[in-house]
N, CA, C and O atoms as a Maestro MAE file, in Angstrom:
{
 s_m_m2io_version
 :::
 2.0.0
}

f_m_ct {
 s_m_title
 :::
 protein
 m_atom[292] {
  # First column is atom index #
  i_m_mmod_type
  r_m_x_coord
  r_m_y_coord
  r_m_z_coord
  i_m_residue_number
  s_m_chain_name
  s_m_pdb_residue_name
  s_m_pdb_atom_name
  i_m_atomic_number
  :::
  1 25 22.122 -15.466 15.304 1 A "UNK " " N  " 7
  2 3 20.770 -15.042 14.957 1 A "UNK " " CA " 6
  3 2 19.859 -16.270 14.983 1 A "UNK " " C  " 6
  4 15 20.192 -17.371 14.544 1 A "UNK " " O  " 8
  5 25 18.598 -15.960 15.577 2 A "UNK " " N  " 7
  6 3 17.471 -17.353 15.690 2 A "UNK " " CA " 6
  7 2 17.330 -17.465 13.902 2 A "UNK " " C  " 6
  8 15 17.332 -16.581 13.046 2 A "UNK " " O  " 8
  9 25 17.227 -18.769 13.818 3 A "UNK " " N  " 7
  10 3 16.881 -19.698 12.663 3 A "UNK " " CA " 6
  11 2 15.485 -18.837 12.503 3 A "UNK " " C  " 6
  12 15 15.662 -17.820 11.831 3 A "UNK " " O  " 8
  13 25 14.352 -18.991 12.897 4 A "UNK " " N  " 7
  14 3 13.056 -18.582 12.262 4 A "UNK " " CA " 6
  15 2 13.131 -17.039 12.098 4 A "UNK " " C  " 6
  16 15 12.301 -16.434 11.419 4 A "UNK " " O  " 8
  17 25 14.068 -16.475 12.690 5 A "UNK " " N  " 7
  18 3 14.116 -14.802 12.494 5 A "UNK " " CA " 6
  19 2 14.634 -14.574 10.844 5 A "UNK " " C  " 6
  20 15 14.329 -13.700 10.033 5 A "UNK " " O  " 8
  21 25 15.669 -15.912 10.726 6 A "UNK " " N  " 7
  22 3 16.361 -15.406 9.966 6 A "UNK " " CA " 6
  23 2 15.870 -15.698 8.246 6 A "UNK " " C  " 6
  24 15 16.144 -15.071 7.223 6 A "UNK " " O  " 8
  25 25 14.836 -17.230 8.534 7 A "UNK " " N  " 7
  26 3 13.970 -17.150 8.092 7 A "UNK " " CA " 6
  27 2 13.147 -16.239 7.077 7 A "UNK " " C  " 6
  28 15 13.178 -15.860 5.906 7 A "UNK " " O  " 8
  29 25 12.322 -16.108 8.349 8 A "UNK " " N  " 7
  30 3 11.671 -14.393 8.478 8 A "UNK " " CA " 6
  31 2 11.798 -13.565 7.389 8 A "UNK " " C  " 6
  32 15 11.030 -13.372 6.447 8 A "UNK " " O  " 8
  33 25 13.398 -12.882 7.775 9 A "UNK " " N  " 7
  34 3 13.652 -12.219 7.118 9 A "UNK " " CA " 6
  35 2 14.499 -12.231 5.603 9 A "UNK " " C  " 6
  36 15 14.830 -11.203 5.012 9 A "UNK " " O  " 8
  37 25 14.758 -13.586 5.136 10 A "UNK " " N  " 7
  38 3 14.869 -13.735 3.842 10 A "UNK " " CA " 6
  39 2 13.702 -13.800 2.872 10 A "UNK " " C  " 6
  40 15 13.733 -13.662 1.649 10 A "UNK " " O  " 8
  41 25 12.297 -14.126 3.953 11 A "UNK " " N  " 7
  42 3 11.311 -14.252 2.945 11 A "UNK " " CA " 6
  43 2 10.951 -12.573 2.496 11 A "UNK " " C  " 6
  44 15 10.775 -12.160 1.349 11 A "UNK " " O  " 8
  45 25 10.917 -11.970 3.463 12 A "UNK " " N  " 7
  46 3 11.101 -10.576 3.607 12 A "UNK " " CA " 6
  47 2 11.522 -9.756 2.691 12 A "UNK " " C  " 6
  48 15 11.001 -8.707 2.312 12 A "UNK " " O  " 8
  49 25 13.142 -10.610 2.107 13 A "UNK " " N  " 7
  50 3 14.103 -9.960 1.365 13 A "UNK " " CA " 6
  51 2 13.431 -10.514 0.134 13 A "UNK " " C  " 6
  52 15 13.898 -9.989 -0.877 13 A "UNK " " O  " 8
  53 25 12.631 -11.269 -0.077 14 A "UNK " " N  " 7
  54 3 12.224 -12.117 -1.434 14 A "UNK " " CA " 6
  55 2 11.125 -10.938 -1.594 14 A "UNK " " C  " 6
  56 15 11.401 -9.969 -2.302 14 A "UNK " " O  " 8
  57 25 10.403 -10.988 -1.210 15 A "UNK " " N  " 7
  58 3 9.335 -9.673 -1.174 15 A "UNK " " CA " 6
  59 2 9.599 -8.605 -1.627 15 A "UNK " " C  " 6
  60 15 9.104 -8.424 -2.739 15 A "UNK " " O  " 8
  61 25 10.284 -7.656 -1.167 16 A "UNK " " N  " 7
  62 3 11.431 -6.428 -1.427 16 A "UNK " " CA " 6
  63 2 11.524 -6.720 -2.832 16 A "UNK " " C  " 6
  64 15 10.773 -6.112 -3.595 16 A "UNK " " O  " 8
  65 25 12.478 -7.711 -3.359 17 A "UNK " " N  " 7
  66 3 12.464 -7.921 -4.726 17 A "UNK " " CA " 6
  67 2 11.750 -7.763 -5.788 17 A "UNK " " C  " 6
  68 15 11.956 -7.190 -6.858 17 A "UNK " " O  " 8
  69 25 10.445 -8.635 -5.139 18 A "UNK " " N  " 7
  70 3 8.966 -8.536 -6.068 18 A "UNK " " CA " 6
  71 2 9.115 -7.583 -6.633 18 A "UNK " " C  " 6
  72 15 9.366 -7.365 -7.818 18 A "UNK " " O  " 8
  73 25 8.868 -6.545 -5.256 19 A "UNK " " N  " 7
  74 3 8.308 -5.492 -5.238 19 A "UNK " " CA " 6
  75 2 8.684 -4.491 -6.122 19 A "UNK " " C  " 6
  76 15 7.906 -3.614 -6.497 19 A "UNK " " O  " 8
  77 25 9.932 -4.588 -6.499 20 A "UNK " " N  " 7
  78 3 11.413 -3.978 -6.829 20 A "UNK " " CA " 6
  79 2 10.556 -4.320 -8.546 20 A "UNK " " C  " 6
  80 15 10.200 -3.443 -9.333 20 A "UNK " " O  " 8
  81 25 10.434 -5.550 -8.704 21 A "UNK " " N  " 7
  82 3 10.472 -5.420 -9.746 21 A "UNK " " CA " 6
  83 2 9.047 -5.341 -10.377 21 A "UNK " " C  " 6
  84 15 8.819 -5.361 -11.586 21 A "UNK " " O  " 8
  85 25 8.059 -5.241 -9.311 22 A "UNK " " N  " 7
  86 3 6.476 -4.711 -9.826 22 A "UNK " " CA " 6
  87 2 6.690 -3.532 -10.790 22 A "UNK " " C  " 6
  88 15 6.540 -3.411 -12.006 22 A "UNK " " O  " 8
  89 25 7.154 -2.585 -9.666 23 A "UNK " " N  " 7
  90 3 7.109 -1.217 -10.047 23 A "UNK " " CA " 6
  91 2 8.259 -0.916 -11.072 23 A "UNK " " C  " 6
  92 15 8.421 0.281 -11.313 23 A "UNK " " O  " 8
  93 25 9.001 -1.714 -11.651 24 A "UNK " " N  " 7
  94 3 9.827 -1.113 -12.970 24 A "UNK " " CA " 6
  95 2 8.498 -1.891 -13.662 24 A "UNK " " C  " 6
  96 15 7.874 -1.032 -14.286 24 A "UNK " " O  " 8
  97 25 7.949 -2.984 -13.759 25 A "UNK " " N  " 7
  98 3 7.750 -3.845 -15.152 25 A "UNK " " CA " 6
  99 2 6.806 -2.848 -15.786 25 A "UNK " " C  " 6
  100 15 6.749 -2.883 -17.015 25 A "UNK " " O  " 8
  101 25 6.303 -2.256 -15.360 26 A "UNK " " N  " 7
  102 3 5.413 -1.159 -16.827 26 A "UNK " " CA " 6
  103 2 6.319 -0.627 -17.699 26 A "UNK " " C  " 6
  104 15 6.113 -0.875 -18.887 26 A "UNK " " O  " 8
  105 25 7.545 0.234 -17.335 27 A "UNK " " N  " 7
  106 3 8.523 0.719 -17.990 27 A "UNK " " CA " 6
  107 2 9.251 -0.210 -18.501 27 A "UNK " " C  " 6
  108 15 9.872 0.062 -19.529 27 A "UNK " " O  " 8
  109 25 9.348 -1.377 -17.990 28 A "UNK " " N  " 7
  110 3 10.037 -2.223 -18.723 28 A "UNK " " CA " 6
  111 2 9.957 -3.005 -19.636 28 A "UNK " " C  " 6
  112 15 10.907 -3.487 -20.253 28 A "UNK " " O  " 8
  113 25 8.466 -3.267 -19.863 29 A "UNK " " N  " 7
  114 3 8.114 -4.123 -21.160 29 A "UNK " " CA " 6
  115 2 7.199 -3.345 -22.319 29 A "UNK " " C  " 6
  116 15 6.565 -3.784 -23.278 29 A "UNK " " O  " 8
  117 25 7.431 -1.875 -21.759 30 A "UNK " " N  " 7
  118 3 6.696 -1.054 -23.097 30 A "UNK " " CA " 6
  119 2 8.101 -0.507 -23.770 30 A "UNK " " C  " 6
  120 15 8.984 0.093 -23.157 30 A "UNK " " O  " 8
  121 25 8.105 -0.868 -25.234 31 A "UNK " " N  " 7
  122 3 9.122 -0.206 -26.012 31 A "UNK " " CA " 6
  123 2 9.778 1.409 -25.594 31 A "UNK " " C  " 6
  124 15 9.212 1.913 -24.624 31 A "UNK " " O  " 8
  125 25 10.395 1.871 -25.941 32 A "UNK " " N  " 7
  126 3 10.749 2.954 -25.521 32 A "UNK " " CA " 6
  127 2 10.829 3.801 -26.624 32 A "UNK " " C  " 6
  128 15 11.504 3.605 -27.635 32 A "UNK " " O  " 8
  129 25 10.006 4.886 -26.348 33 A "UNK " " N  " 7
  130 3 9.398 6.036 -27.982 33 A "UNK " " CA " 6
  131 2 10.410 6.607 -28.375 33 A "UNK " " C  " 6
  132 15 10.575 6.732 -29.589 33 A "UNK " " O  " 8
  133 25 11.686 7.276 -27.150 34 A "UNK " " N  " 7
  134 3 12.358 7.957 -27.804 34 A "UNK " " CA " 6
  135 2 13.677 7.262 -27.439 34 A "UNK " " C  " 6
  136 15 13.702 6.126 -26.964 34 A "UNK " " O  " 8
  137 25 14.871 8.063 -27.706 35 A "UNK " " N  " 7
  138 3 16.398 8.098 -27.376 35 A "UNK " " CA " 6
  139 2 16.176 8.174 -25.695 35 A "UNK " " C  " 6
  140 15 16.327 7.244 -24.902 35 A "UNK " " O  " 8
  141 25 15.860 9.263 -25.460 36 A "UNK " " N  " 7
  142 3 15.554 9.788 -23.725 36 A "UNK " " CA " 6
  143 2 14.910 8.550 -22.633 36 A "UNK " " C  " 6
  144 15 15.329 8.315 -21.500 36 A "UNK " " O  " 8
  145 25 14.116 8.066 -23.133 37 A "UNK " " N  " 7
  146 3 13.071 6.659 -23.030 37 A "UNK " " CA " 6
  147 2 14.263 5.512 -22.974 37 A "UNK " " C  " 6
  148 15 14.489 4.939 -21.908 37 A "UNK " " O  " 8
  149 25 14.846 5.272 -23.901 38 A "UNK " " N  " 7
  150 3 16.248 4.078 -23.446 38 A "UNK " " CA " 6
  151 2 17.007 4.268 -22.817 38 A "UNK " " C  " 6
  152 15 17.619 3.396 -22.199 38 A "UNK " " O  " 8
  153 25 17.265 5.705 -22.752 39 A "UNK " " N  " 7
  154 3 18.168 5.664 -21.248 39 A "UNK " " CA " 6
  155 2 17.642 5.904 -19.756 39 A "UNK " " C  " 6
  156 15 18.316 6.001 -18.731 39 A "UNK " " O  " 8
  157 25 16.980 5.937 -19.831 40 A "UNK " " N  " 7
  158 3 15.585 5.851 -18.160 40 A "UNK " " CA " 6
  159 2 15.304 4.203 -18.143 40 A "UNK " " C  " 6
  160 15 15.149 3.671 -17.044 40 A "UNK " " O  " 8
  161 25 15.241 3.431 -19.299 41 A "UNK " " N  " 7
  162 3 14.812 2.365 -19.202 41 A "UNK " " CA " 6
  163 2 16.540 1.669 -18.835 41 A "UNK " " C  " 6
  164 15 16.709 0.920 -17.872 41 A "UNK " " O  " 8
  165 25 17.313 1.942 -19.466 42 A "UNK " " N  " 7
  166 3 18.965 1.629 -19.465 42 A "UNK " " CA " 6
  167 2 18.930 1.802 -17.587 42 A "UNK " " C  " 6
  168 15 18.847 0.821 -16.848 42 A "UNK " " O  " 8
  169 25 18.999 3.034 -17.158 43 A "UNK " " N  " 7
  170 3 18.539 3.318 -15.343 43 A "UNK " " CA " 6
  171 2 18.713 3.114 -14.867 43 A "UNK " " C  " 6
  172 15 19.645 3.129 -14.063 43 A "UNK " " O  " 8
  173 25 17.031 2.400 -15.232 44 A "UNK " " N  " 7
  174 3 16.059 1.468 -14.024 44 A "UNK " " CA " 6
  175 2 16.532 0.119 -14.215 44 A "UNK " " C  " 6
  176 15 16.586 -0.685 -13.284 44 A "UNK " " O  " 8
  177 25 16.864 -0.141 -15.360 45 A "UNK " " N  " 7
  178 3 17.851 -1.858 -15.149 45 A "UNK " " CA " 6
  179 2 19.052 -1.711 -14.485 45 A "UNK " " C  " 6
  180 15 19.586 -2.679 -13.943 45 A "UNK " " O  " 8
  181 25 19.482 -0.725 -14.469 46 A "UNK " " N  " 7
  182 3 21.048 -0.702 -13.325 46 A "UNK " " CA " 6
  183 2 20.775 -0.341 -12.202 46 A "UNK " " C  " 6
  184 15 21.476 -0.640 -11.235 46 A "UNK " " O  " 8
  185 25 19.576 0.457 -12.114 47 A "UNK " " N  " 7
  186 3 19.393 0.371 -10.485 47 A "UNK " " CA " 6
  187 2 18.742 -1.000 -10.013 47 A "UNK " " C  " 6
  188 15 19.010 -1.429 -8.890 47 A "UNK " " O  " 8
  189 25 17.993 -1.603 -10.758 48 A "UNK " " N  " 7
  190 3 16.913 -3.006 -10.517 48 A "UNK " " CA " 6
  191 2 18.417 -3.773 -10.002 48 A "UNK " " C  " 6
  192 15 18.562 -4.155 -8.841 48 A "UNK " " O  " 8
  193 25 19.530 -3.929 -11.102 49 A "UNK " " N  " 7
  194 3 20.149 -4.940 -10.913 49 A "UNK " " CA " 6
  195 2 20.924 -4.944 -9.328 49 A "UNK " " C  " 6
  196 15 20.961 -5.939 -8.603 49 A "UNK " " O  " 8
  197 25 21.505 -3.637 -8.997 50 A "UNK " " N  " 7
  198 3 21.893 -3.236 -7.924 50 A "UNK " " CA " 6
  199 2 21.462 -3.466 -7.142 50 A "UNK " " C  " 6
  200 15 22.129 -3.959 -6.233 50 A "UNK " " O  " 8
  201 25 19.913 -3.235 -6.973 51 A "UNK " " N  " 7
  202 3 18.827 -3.476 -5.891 51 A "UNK " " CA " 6
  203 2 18.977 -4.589 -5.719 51 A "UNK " " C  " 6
  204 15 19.318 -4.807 -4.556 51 A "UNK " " O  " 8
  205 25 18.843 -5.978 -6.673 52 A "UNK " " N  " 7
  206 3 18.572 -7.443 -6.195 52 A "UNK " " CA " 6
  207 2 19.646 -7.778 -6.030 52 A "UNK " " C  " 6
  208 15 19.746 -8.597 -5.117 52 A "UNK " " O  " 8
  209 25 20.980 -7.392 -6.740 53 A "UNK " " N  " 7
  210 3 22.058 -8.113 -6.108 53 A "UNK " " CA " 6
  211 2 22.678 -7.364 -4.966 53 A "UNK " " C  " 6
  212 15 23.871 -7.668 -4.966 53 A "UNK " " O  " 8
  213 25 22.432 -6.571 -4.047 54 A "UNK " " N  " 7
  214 3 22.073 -6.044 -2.513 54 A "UNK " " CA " 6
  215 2 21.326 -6.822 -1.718 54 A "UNK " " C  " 6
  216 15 21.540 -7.083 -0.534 54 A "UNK " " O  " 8
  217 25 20.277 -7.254 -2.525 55 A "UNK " " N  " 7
  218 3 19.153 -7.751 -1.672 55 A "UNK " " CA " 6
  219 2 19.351 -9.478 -1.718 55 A "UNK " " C  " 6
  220 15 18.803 -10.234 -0.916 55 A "UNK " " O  " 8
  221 25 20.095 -9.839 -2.638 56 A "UNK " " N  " 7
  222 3 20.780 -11.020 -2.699 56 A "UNK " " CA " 6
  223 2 21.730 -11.429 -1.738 56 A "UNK " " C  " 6
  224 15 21.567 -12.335 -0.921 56 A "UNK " " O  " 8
  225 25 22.877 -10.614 -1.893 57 A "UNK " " N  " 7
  226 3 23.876 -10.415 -0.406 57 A "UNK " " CA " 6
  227 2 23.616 -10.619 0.336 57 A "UNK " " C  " 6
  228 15 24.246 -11.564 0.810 57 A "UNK " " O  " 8
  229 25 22.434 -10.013 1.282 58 A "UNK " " N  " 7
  230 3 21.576 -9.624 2.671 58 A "UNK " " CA " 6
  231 2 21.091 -11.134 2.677 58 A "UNK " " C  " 6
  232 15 21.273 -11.778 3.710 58 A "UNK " " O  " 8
  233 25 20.466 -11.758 1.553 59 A "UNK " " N  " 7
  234 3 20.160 -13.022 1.528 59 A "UNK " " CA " 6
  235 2 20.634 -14.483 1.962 59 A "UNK " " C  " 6
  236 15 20.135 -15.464 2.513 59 A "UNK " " O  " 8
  237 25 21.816 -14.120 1.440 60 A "UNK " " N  " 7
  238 3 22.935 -15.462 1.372 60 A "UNK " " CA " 6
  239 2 23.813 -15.452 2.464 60 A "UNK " " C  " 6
  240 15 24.320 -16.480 2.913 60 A "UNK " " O  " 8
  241 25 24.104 -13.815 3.110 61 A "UNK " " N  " 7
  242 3 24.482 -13.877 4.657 61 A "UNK " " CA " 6
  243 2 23.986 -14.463 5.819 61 A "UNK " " C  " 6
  244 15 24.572 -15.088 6.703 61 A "UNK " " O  " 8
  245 25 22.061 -13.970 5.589 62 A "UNK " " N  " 7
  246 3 21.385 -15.143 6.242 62 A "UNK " " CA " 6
  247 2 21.023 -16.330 6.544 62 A "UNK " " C  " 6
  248 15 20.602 -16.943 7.525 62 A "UNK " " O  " 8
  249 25 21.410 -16.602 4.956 63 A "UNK " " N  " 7
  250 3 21.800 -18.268 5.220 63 A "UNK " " CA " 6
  251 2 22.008 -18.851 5.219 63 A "UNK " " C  " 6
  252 15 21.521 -19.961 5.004 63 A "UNK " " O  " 8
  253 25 23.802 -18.102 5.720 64 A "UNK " " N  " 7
  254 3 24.669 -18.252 6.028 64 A "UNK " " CA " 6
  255 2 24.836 -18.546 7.145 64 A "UNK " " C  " 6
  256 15 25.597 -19.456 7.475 64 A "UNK " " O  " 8
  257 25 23.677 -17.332 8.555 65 A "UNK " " N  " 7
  258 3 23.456 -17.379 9.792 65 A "UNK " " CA " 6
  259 2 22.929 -18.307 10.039 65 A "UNK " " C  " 6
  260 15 23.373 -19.016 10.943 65 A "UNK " " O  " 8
  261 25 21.939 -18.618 9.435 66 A "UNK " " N  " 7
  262 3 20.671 -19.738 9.358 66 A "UNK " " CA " 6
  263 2 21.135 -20.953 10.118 66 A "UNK " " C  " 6
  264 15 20.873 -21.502 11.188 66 A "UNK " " O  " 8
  265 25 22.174 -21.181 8.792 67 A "UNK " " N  " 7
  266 3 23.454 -22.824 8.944 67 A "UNK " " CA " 6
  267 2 24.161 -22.857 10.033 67 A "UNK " " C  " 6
  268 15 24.286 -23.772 10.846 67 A "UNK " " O  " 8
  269 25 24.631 -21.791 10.012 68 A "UNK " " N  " 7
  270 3 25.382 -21.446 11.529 68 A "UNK " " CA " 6
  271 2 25.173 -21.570 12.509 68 A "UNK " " C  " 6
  272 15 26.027 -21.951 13.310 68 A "UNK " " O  " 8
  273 25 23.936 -21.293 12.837 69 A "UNK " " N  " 7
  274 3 23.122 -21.475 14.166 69 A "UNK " " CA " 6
  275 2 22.387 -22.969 14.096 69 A "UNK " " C  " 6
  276 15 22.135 -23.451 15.200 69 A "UNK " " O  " 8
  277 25 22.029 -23.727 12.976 70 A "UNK " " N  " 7
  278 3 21.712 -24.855 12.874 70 A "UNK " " CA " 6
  279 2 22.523 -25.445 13.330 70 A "UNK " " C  " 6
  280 15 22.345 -25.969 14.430 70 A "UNK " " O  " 8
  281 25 23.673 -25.570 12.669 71 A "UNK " " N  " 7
  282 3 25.394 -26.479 12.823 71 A "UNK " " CA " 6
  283 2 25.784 -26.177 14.632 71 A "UNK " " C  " 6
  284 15 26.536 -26.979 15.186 71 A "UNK " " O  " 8
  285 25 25.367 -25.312 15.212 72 A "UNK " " N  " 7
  286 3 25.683 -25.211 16.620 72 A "UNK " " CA " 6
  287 2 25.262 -25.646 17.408 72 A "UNK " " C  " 6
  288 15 25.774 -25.722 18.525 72 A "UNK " " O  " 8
  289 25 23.853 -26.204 16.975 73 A "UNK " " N  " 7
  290 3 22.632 -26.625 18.017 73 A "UNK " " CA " 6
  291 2 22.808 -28.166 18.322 73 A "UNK " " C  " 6
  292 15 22.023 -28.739 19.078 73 A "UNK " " O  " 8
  :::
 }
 m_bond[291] {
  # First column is bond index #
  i_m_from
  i_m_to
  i_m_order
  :::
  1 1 2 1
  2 2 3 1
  3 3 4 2
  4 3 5 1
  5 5 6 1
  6 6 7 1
  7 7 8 2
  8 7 9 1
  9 9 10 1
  10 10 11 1
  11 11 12 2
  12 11 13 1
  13 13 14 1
  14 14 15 1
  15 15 16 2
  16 15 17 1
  17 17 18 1
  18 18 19 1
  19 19 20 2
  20 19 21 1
  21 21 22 1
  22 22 23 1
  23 23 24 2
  24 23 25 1
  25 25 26 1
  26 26 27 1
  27 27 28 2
  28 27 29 1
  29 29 30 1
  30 30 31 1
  31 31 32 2
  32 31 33 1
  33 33 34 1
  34 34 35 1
  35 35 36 2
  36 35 37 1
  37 37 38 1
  38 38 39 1
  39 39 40 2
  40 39 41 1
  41 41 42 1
  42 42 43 1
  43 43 44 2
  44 43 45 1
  45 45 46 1
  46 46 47 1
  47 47 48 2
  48 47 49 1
  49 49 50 1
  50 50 51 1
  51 51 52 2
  52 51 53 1
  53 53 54 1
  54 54 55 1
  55 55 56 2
  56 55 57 1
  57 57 58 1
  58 58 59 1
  59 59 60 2
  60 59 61 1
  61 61 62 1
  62 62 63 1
  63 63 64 2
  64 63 65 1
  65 65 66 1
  66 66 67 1
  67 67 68 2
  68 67 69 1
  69 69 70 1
  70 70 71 1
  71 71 72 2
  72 71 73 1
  73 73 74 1
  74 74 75 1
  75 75 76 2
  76 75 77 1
  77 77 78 1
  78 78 79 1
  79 79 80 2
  80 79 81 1
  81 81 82 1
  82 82 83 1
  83 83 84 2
  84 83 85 1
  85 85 86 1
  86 86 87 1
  87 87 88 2
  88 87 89 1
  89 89 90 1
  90 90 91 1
  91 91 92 2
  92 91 93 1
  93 93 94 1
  94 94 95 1
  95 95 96 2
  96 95 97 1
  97 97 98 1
  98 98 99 1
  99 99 100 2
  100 99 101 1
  101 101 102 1
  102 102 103 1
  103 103 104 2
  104 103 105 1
  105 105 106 1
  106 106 107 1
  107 107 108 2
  108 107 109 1
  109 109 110 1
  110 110 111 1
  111 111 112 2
  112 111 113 1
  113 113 114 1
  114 114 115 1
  115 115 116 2
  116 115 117 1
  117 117 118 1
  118 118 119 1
  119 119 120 2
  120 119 121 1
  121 121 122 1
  122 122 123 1
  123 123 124 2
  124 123 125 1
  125 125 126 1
  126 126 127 1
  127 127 128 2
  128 127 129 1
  129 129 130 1
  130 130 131 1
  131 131 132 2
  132 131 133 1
  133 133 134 1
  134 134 135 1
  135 135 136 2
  136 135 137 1
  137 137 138 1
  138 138 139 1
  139 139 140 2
  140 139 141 1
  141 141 142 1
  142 142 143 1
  143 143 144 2
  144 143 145 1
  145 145 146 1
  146 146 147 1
  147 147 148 2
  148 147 149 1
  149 149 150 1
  150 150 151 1
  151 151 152 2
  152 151 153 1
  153 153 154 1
  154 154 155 1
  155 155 156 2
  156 155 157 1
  157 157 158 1
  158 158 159 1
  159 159 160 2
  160 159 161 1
  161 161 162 1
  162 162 163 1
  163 163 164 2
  164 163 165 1
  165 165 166 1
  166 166 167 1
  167 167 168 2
  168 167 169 1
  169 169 170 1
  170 170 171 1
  171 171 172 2
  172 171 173 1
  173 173 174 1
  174 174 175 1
  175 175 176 2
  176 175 177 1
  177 177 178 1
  178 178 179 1
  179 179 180 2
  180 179 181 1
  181 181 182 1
  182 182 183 1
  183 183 184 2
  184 183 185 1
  185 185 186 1
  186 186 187 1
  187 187 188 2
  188 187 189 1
  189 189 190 1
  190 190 191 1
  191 191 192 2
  192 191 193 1
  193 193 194 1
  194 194 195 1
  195 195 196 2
  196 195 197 1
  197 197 198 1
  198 198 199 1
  199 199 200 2
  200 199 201 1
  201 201 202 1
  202 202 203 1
  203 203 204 2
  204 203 205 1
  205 205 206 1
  206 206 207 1
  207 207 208 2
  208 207 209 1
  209 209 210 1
  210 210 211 1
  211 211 212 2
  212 211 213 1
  213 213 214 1
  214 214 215 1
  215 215 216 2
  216 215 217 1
  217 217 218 1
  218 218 219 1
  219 219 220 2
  220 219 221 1
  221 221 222 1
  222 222 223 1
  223 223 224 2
  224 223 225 1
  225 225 226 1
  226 226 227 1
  227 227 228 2
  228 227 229 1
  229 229 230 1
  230 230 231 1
  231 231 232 2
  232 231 233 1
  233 233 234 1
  234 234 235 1
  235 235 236 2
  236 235 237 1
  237 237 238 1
  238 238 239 1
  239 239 240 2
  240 239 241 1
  241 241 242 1
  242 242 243 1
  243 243 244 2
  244 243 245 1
  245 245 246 1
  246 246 247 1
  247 247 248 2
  248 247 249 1
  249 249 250 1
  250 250 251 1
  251 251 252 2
  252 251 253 1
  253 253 254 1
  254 254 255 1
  255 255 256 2
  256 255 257 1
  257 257 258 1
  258 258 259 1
  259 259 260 2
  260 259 261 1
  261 261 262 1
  262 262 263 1
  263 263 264 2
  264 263 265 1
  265 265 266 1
  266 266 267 1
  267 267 268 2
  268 267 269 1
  269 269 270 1
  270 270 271 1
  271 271 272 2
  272 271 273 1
  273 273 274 1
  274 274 275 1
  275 275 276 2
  276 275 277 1
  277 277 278 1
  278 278 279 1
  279 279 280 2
  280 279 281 1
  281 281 282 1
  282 282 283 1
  283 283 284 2
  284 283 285 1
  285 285 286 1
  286 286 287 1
  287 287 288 2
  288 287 289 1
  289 289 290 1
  290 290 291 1
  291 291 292 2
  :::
 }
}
């Protein structure tokens, strides 16, 4: 894989993340009113965590490629 693609697309994967975690932080830093409310908030932290450490993986493979294709050149 080209170095600047791969680049590219880790900044990409950093983004995704943000993003990931824009849209929980309202739910996430308002207390939770009820019983029902901690476990939606309980969730969205196991899906958040899933999400970034996926999106972490995808990360560290790249540059993994990154090196790879550096170290060849």
């Amino acid at each position: 894989m080209n170095e600047e693609l791969a680049r590219e697309a880790v900044g990409l994967l950093g983004t995704a993340a943000a993003t990931l975690i824009e849209e929980a932080h309202p739910l996430l830093v308002a207390p939770p009113a009820t019983k029902g409310d901690c476990s939606t908030v309980a969730r969205v932290l196991r899906q958040l965590a899933s999400n970034l450490t996926a999106l972490a993986g995808a990360a560290e493979v790249l540059a993994r490629t990154s090196s790879d294709v550096t170290d060849r050149l």
